[in-house]
PDB file of C-alpha atoms in Angstrom:
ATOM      1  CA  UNK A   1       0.000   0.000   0.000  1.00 56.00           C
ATOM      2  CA  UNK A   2       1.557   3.599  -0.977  1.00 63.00           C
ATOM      3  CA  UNK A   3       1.850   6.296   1.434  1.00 70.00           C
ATOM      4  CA  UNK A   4      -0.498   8.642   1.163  1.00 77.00           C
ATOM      5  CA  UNK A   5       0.393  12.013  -0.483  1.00 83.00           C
ATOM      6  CA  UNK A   6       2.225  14.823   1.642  1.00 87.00           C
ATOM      7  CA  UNK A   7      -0.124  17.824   2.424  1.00 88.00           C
ATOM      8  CA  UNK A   8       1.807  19.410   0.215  1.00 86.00           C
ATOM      9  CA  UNK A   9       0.262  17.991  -2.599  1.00 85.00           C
ATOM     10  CA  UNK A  10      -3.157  19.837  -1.678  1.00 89.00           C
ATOM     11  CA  UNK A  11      -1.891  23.039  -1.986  1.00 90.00           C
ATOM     12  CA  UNK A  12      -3.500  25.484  -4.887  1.00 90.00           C
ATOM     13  CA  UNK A  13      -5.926  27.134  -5.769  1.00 92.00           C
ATOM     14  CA  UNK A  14      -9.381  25.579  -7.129  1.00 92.00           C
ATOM     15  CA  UNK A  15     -12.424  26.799  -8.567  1.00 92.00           C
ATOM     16  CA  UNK A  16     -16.325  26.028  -9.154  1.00 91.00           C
ATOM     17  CA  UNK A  17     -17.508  29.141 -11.259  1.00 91.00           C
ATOM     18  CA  UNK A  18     -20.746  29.059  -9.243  1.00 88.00           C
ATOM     19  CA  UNK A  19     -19.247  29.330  -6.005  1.00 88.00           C
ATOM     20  CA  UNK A  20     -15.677  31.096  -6.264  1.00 92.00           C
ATOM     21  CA  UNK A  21     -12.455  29.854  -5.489  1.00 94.00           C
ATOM     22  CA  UNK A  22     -11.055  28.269  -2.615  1.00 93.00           C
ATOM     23  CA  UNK A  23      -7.191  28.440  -1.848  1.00 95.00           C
ATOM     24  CA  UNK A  24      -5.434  25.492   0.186  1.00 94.00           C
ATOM     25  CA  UNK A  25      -2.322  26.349   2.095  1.00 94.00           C
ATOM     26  CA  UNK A  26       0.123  24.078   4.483  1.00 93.00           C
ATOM     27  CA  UNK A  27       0.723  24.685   8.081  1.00 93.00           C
ATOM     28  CA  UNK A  28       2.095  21.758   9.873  1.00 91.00           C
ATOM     29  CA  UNK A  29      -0.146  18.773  10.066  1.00 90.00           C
ATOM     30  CA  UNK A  30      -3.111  20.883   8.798  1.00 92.00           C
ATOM     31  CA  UNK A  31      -4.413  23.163   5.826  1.00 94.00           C
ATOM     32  CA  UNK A  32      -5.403  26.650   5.952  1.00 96.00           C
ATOM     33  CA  UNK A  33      -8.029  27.841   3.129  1.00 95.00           C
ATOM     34  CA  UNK A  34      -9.416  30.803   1.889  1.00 96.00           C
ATOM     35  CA  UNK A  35     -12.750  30.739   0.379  1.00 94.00           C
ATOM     36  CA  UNK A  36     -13.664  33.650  -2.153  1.00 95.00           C
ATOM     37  CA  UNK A  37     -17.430  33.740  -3.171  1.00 93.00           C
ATOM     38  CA  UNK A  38     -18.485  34.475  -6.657  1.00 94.00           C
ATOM     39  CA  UNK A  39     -20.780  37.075  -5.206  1.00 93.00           C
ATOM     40  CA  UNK A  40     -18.995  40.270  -3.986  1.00 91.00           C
ATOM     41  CA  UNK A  41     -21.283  40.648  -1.323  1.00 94.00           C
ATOM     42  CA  UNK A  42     -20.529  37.199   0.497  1.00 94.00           C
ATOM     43  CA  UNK A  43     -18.047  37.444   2.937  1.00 94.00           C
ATOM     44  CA  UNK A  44     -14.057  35.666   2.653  1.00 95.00           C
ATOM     45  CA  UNK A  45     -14.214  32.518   4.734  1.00 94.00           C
ATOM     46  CA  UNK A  46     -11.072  31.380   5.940  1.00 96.00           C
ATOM     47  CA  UNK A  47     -10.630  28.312   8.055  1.00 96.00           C
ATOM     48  CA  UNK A  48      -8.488  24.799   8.817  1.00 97.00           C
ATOM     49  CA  UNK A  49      -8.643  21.973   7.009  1.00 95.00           C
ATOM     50  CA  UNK A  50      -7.568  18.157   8.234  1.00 94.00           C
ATOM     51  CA  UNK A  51      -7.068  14.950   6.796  1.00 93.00           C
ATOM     52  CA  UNK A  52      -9.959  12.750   7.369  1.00 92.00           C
ATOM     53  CA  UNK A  53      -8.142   9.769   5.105  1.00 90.00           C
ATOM     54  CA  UNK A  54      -6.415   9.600   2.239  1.00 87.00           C
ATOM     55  CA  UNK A  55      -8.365  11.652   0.232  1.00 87.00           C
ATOM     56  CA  UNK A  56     -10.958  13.283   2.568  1.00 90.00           C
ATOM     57  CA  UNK A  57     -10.068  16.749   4.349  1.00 92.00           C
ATOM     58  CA  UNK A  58     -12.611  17.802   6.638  1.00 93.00           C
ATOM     59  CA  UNK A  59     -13.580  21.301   7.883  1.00 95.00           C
ATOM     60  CA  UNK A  60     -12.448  21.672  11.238  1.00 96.00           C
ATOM     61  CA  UNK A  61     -12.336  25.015  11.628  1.00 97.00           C
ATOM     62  CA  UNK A  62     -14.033  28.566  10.747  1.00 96.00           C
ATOM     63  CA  UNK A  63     -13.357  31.733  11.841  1.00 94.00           C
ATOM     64  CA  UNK A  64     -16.428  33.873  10.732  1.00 94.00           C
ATOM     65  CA  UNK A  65     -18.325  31.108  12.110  1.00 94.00           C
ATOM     66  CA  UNK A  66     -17.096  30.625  15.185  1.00 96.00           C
ATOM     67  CA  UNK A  67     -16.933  26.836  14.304  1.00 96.00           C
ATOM     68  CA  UNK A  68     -14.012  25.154  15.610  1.00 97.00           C
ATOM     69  CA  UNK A  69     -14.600  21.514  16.451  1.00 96.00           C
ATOM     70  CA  UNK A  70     -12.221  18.497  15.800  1.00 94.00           C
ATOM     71  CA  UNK A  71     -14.313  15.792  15.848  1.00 94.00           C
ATOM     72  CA  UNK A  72     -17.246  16.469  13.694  1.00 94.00           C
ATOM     73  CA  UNK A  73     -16.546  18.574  10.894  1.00 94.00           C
ATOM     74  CA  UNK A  74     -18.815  20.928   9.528  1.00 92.00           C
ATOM     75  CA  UNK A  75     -17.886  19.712   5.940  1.00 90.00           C
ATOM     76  CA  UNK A  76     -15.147  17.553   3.843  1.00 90.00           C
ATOM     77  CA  UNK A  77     -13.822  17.511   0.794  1.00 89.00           C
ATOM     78  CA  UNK A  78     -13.140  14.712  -1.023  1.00 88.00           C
ATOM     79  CA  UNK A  79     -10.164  14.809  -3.684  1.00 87.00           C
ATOM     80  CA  UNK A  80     -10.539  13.311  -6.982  1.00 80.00           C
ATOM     81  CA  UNK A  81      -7.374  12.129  -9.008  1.00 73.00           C
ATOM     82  CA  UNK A  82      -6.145  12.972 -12.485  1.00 67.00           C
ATOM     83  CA  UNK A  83      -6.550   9.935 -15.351  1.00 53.00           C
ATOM     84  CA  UNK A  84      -4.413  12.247 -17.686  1.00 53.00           C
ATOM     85  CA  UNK A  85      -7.300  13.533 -19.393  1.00 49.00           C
ATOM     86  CA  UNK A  86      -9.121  15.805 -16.700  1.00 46.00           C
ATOM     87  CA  UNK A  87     -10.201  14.705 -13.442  1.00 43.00           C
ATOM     88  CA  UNK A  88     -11.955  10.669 -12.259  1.00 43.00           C
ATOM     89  CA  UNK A  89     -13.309   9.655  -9.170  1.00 42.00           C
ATOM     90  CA  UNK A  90     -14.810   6.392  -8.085  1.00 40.00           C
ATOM     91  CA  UNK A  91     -18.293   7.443  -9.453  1.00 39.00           C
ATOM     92  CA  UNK A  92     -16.930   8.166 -12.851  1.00 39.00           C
ATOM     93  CA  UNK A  93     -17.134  11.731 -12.712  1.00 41.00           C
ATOM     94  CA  UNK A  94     -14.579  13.381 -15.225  1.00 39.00           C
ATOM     95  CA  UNK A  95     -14.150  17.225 -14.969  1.00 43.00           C
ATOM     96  CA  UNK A  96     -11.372  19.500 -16.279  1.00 41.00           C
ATOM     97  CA  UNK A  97      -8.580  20.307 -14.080  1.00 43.00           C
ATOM     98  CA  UNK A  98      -4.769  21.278 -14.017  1.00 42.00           C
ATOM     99  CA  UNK A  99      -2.234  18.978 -11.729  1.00 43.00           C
ATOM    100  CA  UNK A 100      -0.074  20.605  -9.340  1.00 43.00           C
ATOM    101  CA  UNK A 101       3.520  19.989 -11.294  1.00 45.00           C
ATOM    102  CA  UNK A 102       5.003  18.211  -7.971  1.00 47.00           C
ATOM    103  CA  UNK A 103       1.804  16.016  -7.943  1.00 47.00           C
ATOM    104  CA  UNK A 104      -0.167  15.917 -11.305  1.00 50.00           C
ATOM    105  CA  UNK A 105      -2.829  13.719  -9.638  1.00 61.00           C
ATOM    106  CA  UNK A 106      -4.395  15.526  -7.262  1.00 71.00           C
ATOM    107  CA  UNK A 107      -6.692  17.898  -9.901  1.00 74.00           C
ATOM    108  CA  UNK A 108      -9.636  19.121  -7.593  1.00 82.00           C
ATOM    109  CA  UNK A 109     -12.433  18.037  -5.119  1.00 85.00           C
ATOM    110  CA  UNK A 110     -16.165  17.161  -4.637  1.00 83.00           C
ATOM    111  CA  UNK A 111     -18.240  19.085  -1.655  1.00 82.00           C
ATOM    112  CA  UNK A 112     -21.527  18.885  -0.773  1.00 76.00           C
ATOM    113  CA  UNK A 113     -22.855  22.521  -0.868  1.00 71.00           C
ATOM    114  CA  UNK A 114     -26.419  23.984  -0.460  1.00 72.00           C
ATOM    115  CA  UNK A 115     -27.682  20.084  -0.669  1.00 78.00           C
ATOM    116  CA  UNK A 116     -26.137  18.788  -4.067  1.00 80.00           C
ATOM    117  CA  UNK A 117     -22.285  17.742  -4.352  1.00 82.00           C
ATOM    118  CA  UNK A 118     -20.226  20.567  -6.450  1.00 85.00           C
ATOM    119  CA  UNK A 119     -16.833  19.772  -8.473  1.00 85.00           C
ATOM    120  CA  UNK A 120     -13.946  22.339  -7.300  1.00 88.00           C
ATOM    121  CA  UNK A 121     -10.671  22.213 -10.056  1.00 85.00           C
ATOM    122  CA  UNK A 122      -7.397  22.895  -9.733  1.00 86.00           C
ATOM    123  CA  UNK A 123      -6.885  25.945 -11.750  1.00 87.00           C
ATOM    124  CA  UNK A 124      -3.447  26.997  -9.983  1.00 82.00           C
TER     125      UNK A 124
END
């Protein structure tokens, strides 16, 4: 069984043109991120991010929110890998996505937001 990827490998910026972009950043054993809405009026949402499992990051913390709980997150991400041809998961979903030259797999991530699950890709 491989290792699974450093943190680093998260790192970049993706985007969902409904929703904005959302910018992953290491620090230590954790990930900061910075979510930018699409809508000027919605505020920046900034926040820690943990690894769940291999793939899966959960929410841990935000600051707006005044969340801040370790074991239940208010939401996780699940990365989705490259094929070489745009992004695959394990339900078949293909979307289009840049690697991260150090780690051309990991190309974006599903979340569920406002009840139905929405593609984020790496665009940086």
């Amino acid at each position: 069984m491989a290792a699974p990827l450093p943190l680093s490998a998260f790192q970049g910026i993706f985007s969902n043109p409904a929703f904005g972009s959302l910018a992953l950043y290491e620090a230590g054993n954790v990930l900061l991120f910075e979510l930018v809405s699409v809508s000027p009026e919605d505020p920046v949402l900034e926040g820690v991010i943990g690894r769940i499992s291999e793939l899966q990051f959960g929410v841990f913390e935000v600051a707006l929110l005044g969340y801040k709980n370790y074991a239940d997150p208010i939401m996780t991400l699940a990365f989705v890998v490259s094929t070489g041809e745009g992004i695959d998961d394990s339900m078949g979903r293909i979307g289009l996505g840049v690697a991260s030259s150090a780690f051309p797999n990991v190309a974006g991530f599903d979340i569920e937001m406002e009840g139905e699950l929405v593609r984020f890709v790496r665009v940086k």
